mmCIF file with all atom_site columns, C-alpha atoms in Angstrom:
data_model
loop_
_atom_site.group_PDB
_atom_site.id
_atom_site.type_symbol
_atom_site.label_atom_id
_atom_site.label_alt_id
_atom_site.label_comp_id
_atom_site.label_asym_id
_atom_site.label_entity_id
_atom_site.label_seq_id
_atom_site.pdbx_PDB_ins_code
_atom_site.Cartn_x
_atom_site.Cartn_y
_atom_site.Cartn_z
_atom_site.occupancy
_atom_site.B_iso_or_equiv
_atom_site.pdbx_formal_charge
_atom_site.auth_seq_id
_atom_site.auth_comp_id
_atom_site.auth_asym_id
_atom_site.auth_atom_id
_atom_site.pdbx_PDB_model_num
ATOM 1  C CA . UNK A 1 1  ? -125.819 30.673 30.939 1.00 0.00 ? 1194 UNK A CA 1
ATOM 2  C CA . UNK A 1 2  ? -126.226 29.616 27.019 1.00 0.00 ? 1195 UNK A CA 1
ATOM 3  C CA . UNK A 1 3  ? -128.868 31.208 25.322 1.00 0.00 ? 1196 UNK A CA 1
ATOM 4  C CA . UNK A 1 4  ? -130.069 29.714 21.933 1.00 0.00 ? 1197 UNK A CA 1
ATOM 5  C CA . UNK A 1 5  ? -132.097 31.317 19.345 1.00 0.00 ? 1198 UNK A CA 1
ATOM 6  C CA . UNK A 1 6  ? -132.660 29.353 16.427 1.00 0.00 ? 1199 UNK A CA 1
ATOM 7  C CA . UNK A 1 7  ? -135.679 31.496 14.825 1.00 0.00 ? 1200 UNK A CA 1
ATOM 8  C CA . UNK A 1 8  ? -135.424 34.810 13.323 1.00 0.00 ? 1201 UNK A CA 1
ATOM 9  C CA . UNK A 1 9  ? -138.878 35.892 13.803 1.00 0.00 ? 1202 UNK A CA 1
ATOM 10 C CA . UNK A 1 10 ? -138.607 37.209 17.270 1.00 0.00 ? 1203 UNK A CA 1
ATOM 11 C CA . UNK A 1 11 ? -140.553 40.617 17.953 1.00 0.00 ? 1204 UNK A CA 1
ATOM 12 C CA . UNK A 1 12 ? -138.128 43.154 18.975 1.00 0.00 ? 1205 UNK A CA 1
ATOM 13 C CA . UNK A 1 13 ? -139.858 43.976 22.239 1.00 0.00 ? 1206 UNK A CA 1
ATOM 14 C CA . UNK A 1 14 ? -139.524 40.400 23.140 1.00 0.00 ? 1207 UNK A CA 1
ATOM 15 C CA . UNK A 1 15 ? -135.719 40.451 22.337 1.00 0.00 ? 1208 UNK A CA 1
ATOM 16 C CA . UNK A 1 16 ? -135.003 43.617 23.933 1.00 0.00 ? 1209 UNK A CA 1
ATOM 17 C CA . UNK A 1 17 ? -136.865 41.883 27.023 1.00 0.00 ? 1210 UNK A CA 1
ATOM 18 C CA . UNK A 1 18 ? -134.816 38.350 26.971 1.00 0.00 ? 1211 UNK A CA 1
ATOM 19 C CA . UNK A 1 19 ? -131.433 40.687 26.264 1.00 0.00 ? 1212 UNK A CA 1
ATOM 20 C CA . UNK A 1 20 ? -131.726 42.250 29.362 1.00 0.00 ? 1213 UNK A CA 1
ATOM 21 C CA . UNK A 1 21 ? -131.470 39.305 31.087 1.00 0.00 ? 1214 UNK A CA 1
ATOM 22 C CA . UNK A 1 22 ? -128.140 38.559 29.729 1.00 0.00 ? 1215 UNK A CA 1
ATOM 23 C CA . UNK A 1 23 ? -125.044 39.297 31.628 1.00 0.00 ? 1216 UNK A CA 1
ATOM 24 C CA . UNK A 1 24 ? -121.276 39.326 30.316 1.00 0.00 ? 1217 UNK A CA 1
ATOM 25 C CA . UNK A 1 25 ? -120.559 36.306 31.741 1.00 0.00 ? 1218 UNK A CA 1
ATOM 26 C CA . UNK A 1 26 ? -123.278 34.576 29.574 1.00 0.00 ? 1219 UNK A CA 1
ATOM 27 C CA . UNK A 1 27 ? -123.492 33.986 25.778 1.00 0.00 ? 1220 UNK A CA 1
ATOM 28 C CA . UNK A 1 28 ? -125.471 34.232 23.250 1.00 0.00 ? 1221 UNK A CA 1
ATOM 29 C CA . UNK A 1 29 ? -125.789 31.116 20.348 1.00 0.00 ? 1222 UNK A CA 1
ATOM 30 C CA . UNK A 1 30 ? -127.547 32.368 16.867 1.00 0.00 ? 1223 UNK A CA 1
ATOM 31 C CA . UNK A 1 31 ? -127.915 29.470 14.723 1.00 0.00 ? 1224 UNK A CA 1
ATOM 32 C CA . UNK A 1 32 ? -130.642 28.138 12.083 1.00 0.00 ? 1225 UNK A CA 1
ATOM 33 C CA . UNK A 1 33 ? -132.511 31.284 11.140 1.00 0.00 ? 1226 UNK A CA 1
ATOM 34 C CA . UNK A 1 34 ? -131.104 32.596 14.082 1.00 0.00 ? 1227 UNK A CA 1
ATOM 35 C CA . UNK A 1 35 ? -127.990 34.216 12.611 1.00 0.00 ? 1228 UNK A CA 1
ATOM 36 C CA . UNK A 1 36 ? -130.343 36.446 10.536 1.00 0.00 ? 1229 UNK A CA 1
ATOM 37 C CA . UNK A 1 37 ? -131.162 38.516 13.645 1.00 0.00 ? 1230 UNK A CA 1
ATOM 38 C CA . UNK A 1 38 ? -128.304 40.323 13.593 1.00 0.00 ? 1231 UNK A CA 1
ATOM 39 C CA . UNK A 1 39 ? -129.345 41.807 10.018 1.00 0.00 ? 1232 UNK A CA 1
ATOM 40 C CA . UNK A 1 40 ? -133.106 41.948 11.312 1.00 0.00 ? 1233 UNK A CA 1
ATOM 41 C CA . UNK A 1 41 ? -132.227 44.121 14.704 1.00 0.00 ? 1234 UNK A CA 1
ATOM 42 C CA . UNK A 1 42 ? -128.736 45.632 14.184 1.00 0.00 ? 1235 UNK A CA 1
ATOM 43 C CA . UNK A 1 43 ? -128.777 47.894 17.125 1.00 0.00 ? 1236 UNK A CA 1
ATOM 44 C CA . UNK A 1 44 ? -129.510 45.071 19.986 1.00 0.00 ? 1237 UNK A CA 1
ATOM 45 C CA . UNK A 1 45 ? -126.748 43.099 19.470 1.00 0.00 ? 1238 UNK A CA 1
ATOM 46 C CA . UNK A 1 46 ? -123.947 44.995 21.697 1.00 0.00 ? 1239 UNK A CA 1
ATOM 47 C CA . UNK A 1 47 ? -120.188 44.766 21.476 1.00 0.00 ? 1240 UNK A CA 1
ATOM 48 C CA . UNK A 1 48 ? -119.350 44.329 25.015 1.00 0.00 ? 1241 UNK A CA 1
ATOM 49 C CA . UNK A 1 49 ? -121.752 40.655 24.713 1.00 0.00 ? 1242 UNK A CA 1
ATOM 50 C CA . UNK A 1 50 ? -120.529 37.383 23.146 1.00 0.00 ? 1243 UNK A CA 1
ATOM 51 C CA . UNK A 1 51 ? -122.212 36.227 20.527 1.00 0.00 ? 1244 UNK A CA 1
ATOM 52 C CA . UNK A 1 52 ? -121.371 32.691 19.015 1.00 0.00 ? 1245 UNK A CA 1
ATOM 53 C CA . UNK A 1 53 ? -122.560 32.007 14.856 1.00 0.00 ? 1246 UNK A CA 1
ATOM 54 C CA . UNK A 1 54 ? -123.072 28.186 13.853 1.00 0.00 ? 1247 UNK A CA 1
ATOM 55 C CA . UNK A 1 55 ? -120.786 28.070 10.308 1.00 0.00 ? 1248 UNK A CA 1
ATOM 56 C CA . UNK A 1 56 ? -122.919 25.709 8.820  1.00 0.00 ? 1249 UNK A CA 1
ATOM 57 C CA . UNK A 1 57 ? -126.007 28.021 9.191  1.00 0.00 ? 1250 UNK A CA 1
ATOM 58 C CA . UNK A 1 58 ? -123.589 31.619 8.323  1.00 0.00 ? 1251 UNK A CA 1
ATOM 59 C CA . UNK A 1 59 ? -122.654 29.292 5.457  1.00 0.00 ? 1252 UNK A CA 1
ATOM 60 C CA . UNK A 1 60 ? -125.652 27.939 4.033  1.00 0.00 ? 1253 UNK A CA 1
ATOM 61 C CA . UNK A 1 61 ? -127.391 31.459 4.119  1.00 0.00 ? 1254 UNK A CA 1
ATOM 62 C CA . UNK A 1 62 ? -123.689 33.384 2.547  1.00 0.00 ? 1255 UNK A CA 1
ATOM 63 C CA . UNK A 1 63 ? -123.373 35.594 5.276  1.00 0.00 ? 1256 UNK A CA 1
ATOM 64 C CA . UNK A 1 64 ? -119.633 35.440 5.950  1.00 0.00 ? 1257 UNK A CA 1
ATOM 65 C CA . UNK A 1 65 ? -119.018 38.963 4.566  1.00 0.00 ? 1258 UNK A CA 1
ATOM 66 C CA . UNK A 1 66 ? -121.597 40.188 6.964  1.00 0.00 ? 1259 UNK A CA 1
ATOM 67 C CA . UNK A 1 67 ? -119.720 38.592 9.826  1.00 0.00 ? 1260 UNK A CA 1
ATOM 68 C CA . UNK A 1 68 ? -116.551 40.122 9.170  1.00 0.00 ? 1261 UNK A CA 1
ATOM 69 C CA . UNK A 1 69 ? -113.684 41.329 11.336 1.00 0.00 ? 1262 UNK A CA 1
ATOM 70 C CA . UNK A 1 70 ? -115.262 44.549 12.027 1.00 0.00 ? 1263 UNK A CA 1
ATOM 71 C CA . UNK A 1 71 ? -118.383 42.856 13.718 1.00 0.00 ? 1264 UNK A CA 1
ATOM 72 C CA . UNK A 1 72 ? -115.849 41.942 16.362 1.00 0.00 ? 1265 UNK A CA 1
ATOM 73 C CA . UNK A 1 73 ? -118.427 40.283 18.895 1.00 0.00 ? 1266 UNK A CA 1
ATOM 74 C CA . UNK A 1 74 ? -119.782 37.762 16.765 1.00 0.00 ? 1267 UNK A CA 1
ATOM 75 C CA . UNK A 1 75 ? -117.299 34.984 16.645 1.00 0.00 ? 1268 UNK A CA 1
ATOM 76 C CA . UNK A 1 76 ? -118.208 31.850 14.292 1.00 0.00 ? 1269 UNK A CA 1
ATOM 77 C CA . UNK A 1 77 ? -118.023 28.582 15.322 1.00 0.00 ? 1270 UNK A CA 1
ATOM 78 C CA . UNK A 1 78 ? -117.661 24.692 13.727 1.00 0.00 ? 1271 UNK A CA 1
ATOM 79 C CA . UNK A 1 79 ? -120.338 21.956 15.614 1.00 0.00 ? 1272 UNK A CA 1
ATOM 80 C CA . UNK A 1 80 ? -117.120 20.696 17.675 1.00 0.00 ? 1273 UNK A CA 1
ATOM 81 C CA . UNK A 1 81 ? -116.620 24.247 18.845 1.00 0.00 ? 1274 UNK A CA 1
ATOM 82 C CA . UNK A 1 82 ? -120.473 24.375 20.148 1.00 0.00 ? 1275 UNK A CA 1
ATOM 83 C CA . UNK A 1 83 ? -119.613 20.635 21.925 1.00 0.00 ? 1276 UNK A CA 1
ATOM 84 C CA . UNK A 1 84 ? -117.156 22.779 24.103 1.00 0.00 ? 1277 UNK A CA 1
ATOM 85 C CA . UNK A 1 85 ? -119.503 25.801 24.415 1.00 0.00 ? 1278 UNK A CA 1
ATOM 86 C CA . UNK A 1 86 ? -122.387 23.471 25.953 1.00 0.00 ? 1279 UNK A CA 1
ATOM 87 C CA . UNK A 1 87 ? -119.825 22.159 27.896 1.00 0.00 ? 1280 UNK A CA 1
ATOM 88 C CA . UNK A 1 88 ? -118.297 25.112 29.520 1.00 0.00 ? 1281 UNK A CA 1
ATOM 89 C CA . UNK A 1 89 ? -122.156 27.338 29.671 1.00 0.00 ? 1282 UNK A CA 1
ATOM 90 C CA . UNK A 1 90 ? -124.281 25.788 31.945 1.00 0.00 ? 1283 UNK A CA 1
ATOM 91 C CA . UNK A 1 91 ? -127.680 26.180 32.452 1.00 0.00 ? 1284 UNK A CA 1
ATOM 92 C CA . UNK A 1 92 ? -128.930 26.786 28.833 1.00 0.00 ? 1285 UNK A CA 1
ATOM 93 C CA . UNK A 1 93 ? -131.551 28.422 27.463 1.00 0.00 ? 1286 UNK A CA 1
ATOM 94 C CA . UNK A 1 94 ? -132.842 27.394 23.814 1.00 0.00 ? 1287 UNK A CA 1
ATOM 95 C CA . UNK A 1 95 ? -135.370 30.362 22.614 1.00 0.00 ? 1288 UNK A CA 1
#
């Protein structure tokens, strides 16, 4: 499954709740606002768990250094990238 989360105003409760839904053969999309939830809850975004940046959106809010090679489970990815990832997560979840 492809979850989605385009907001960055999530209450932590509610994200803790949704995250424990996830498995490891799921992933996790972060784009809009939604690549600032890393920043907002550091400590629910696990290593073991895939997590997939839209560039544009790490871009357009300078966040690249924050997404650096030691935050090895967040990978960032172009729009072409995210065709592939829809195509290969199925259902998907947009949060």
């Amino acid at each position: 499954m492809l979850y989605t989360f385009s907001k960055s105003q999530y209450d932590q409760q509610q994200l803790v709740q949704l995250f424990s839904n996830v498995t490891e053969q799921d992933a996790i999309l972060l784009w809009q606002d939604g690549v600032l939830l890393p920043i907002k809850y550091p400590t629910l975004f696990q290593p073991e768990q895939s997590y997939f940046l839209l560039e544009n959106d790490v871009t357009a809010r300078d966040l690249h250094y924050f997404f650096s090679a030691n935050r090895a489970s967040f990978s960032i990815i172009s729009l072409r990238d995210l065709v592939k990832l829809t195509e290969q997560y199925s259902p998907q979840v947009s949060l």
